[in-house]
Coordinates of C-alpha atoms in Angstrom, one line a residue:
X193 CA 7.3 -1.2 -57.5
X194 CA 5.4 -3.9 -59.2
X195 CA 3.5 -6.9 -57.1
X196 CA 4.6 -9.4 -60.2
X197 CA 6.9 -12.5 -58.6
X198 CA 6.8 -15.8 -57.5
X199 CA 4.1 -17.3 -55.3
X200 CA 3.9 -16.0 -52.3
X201 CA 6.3 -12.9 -52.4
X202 CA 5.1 -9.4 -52.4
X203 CA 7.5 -6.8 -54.0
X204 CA 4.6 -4.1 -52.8
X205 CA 6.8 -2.9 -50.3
X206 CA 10.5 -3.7 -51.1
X207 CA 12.4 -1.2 -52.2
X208 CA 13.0 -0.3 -55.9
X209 CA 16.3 -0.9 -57.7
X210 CA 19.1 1.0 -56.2
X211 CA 22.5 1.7 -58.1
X212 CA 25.2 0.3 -55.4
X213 CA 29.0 0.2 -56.6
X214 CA 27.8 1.0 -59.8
X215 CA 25.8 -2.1 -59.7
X216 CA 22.0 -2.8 -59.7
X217 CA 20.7 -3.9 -56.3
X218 CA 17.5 -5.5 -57.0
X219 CA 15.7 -7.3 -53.9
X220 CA 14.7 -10.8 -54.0
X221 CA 12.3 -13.2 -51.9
X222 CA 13.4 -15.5 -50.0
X223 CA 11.7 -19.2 -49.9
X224 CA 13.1 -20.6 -46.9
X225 CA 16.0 -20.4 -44.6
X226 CA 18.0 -23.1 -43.1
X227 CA 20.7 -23.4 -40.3
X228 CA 22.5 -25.3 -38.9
X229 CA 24.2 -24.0 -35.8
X230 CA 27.2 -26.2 -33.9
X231 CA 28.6 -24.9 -30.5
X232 CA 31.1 -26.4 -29.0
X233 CA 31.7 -25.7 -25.2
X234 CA 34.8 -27.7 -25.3
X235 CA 36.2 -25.0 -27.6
X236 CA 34.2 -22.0 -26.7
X237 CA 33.6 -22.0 -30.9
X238 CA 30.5 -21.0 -32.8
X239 CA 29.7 -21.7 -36.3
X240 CA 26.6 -21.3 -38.7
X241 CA 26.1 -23.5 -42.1
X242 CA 22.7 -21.3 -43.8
X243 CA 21.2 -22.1 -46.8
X244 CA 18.6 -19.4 -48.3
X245 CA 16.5 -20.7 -51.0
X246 CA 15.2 -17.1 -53.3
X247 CA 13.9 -16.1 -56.4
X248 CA 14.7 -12.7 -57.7
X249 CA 11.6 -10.2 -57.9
X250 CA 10.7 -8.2 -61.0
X251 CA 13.9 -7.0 -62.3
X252 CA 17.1 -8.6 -62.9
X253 CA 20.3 -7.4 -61.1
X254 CA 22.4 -8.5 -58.1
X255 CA 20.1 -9.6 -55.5
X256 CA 20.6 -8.1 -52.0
X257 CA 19.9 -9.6 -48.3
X258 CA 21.2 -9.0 -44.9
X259 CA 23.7 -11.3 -42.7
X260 CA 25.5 -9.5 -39.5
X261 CA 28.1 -12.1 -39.2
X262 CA 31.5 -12.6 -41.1
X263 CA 31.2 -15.0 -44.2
X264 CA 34.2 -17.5 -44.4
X265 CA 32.6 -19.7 -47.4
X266 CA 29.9 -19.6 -49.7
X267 CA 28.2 -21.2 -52.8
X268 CA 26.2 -20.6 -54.8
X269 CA 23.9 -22.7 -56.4
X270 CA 26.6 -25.4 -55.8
X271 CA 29.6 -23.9 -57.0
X272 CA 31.4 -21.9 -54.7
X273 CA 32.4 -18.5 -54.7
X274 CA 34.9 -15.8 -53.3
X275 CA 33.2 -14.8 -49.8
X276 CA 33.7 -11.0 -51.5
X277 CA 30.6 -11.7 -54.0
X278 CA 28.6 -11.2 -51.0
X279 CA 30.4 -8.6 -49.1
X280 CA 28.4 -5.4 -47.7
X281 CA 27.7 -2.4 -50.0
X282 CA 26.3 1.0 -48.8
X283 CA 22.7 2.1 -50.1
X284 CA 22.2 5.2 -47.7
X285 CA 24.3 7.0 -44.9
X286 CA 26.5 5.5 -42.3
X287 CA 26.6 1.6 -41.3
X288 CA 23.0 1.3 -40.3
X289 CA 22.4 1.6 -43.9
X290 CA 23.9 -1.6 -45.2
X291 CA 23.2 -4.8 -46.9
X292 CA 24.9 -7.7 -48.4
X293 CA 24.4 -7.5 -52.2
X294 CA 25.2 -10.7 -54.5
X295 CA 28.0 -9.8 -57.3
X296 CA 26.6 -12.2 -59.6
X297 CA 24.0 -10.7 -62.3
X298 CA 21.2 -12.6 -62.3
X299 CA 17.9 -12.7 -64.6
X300 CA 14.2 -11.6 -62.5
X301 CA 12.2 -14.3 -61.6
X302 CA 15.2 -17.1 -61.6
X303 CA 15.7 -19.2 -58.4
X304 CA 18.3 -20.0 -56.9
X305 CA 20.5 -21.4 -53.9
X306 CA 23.0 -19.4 -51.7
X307 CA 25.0 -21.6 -48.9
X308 CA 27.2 -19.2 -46.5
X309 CA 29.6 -20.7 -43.9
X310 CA 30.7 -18.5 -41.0
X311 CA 31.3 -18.3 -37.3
X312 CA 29.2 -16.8 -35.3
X313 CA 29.8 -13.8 -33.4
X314 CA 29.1 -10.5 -32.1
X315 CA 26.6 -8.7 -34.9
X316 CA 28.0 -6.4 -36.7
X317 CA 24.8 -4.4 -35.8
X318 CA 23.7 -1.4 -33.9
X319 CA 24.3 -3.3 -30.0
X320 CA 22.6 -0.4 -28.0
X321 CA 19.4 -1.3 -25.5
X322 CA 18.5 -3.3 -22.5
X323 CA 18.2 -6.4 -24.2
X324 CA 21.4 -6.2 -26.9
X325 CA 21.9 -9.9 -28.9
X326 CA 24.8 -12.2 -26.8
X327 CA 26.8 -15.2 -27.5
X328 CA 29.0 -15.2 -24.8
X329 CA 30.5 -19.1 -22.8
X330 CA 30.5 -19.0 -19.1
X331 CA 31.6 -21.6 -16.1
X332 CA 30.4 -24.9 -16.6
X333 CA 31.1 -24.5 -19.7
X334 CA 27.1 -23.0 -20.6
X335 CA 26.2 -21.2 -23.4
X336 CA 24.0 -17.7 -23.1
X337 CA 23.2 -17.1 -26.7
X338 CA 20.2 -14.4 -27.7
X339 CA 19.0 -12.9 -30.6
X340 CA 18.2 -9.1 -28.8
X341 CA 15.6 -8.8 -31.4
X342 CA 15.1 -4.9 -31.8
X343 CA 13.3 -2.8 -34.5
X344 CA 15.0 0.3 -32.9
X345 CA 18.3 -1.0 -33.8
X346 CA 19.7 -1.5 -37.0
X347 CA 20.6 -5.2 -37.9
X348 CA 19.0 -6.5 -35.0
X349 CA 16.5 -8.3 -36.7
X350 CA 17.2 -12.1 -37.5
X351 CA 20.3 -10.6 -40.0
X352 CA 22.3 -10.2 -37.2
X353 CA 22.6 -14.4 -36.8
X354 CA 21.2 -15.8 -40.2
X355 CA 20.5 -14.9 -43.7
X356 CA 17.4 -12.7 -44.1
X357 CA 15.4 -9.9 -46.3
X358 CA 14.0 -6.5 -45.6
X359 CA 10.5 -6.8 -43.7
X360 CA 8.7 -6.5 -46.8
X361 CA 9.3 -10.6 -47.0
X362 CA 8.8 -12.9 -44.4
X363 CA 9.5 -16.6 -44.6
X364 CA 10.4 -20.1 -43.0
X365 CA 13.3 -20.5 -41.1
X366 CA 14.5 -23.9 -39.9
X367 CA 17.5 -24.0 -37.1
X368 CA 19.5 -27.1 -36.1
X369 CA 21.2 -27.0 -33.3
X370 CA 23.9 -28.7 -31.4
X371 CA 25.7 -27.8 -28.3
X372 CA 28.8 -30.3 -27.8
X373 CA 31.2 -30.9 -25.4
X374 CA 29.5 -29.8 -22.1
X375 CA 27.2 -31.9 -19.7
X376 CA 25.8 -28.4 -18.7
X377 CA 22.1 -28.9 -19.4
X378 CA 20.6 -26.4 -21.9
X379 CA 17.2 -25.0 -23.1
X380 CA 16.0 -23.5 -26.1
X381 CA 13.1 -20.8 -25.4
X382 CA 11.6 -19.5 -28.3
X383 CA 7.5 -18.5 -29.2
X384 CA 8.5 -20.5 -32.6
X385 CA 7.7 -23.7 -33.4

């Protein structure tokens, strides 16, 4: 695999194209990623708006990520498109090895803009541990929502809430978030900033 890219990304370590469906799966890197989460108590509802800014690497193909949530909408690069161009496809054995792969050929080294719209909910990850990722209302109404953050888990890194790469890639993320329809004071704890 070939260092050549964009600024900033380093295709050292991703992995090389991989027929998927018949289709190239090329890996891409990903400039930034923006959410904005809304969670309303009132209705006990989730829902994520993410929008993942990428260029693809070296070779052209259909660009691959990873998102452990449910897509209901999608665009991309302002159009929008069937929530099935960015379905899961299977590069390896069994659900751990899975990833969302773009059905959209597109040249190496183009950018572009993909905008997903979902509701959040349990991951469709590996949930095992002491510390598994939750999103569960309780009395008051109050929100517990955590990530569960894992490496001995698959899709328990940031995929299992947002938009994201391999580790090969890291990048910005920027979260919005609003909790509505509760006078239940709540925190945010994170080590970002």
């Amino acid at each position: 695999m070939t260092t050549d890219g964009p600024p900033g990304a380093d295709f050292g370590h991703a992995p090389p194209p991989t027929l998927a469906e018949g289709l190239l799966a090329v890996p891409l890197h990903i400039l930034a990623v923006r959410g904005m989460v809304r969670l309303d108590a009132a209705t006990a509802a989730a829902a994520a708006d993410a929008t993942m800014d990428y260029v693809v690497g070296p070779y052209a193909g259909h660009p691959f990520f990873d998102l452990r949530q449910a897509v209901d909408r999608c665009w991309l690069d302002g159009r929008e498109i069937d929530p099935a161009k960015v379905a899961a496809v299977d590069v390896g054995a069994g659900p751990a090895c899975t990833v969302r792969m773009l059905r959209c050929w597109q040249a190496s080294r183009s950018a572009h803009r993909l905008r997903l719209r979902y509701r959040l909910g349990t991951p469709q990850a590996e949930l095992g541990g002491t510390y598994p990722p939750v999103l569960r209302w309780e009395a008051g109404p109050r929100l517990r929502w955590s990530f569960g953050l894992s490496d001995l888990f698959a899709g328990r890194y940031l995929e299992a809430w947002f938009p994201a790469n391999l580790p090969f890639d890291p990048f910005p993320l920027t979260l919005d978030i609003a909790i509505t329809g509760t006078r239940v004071r709540h925190s945010v704890i994170s080590n970002g900033d």
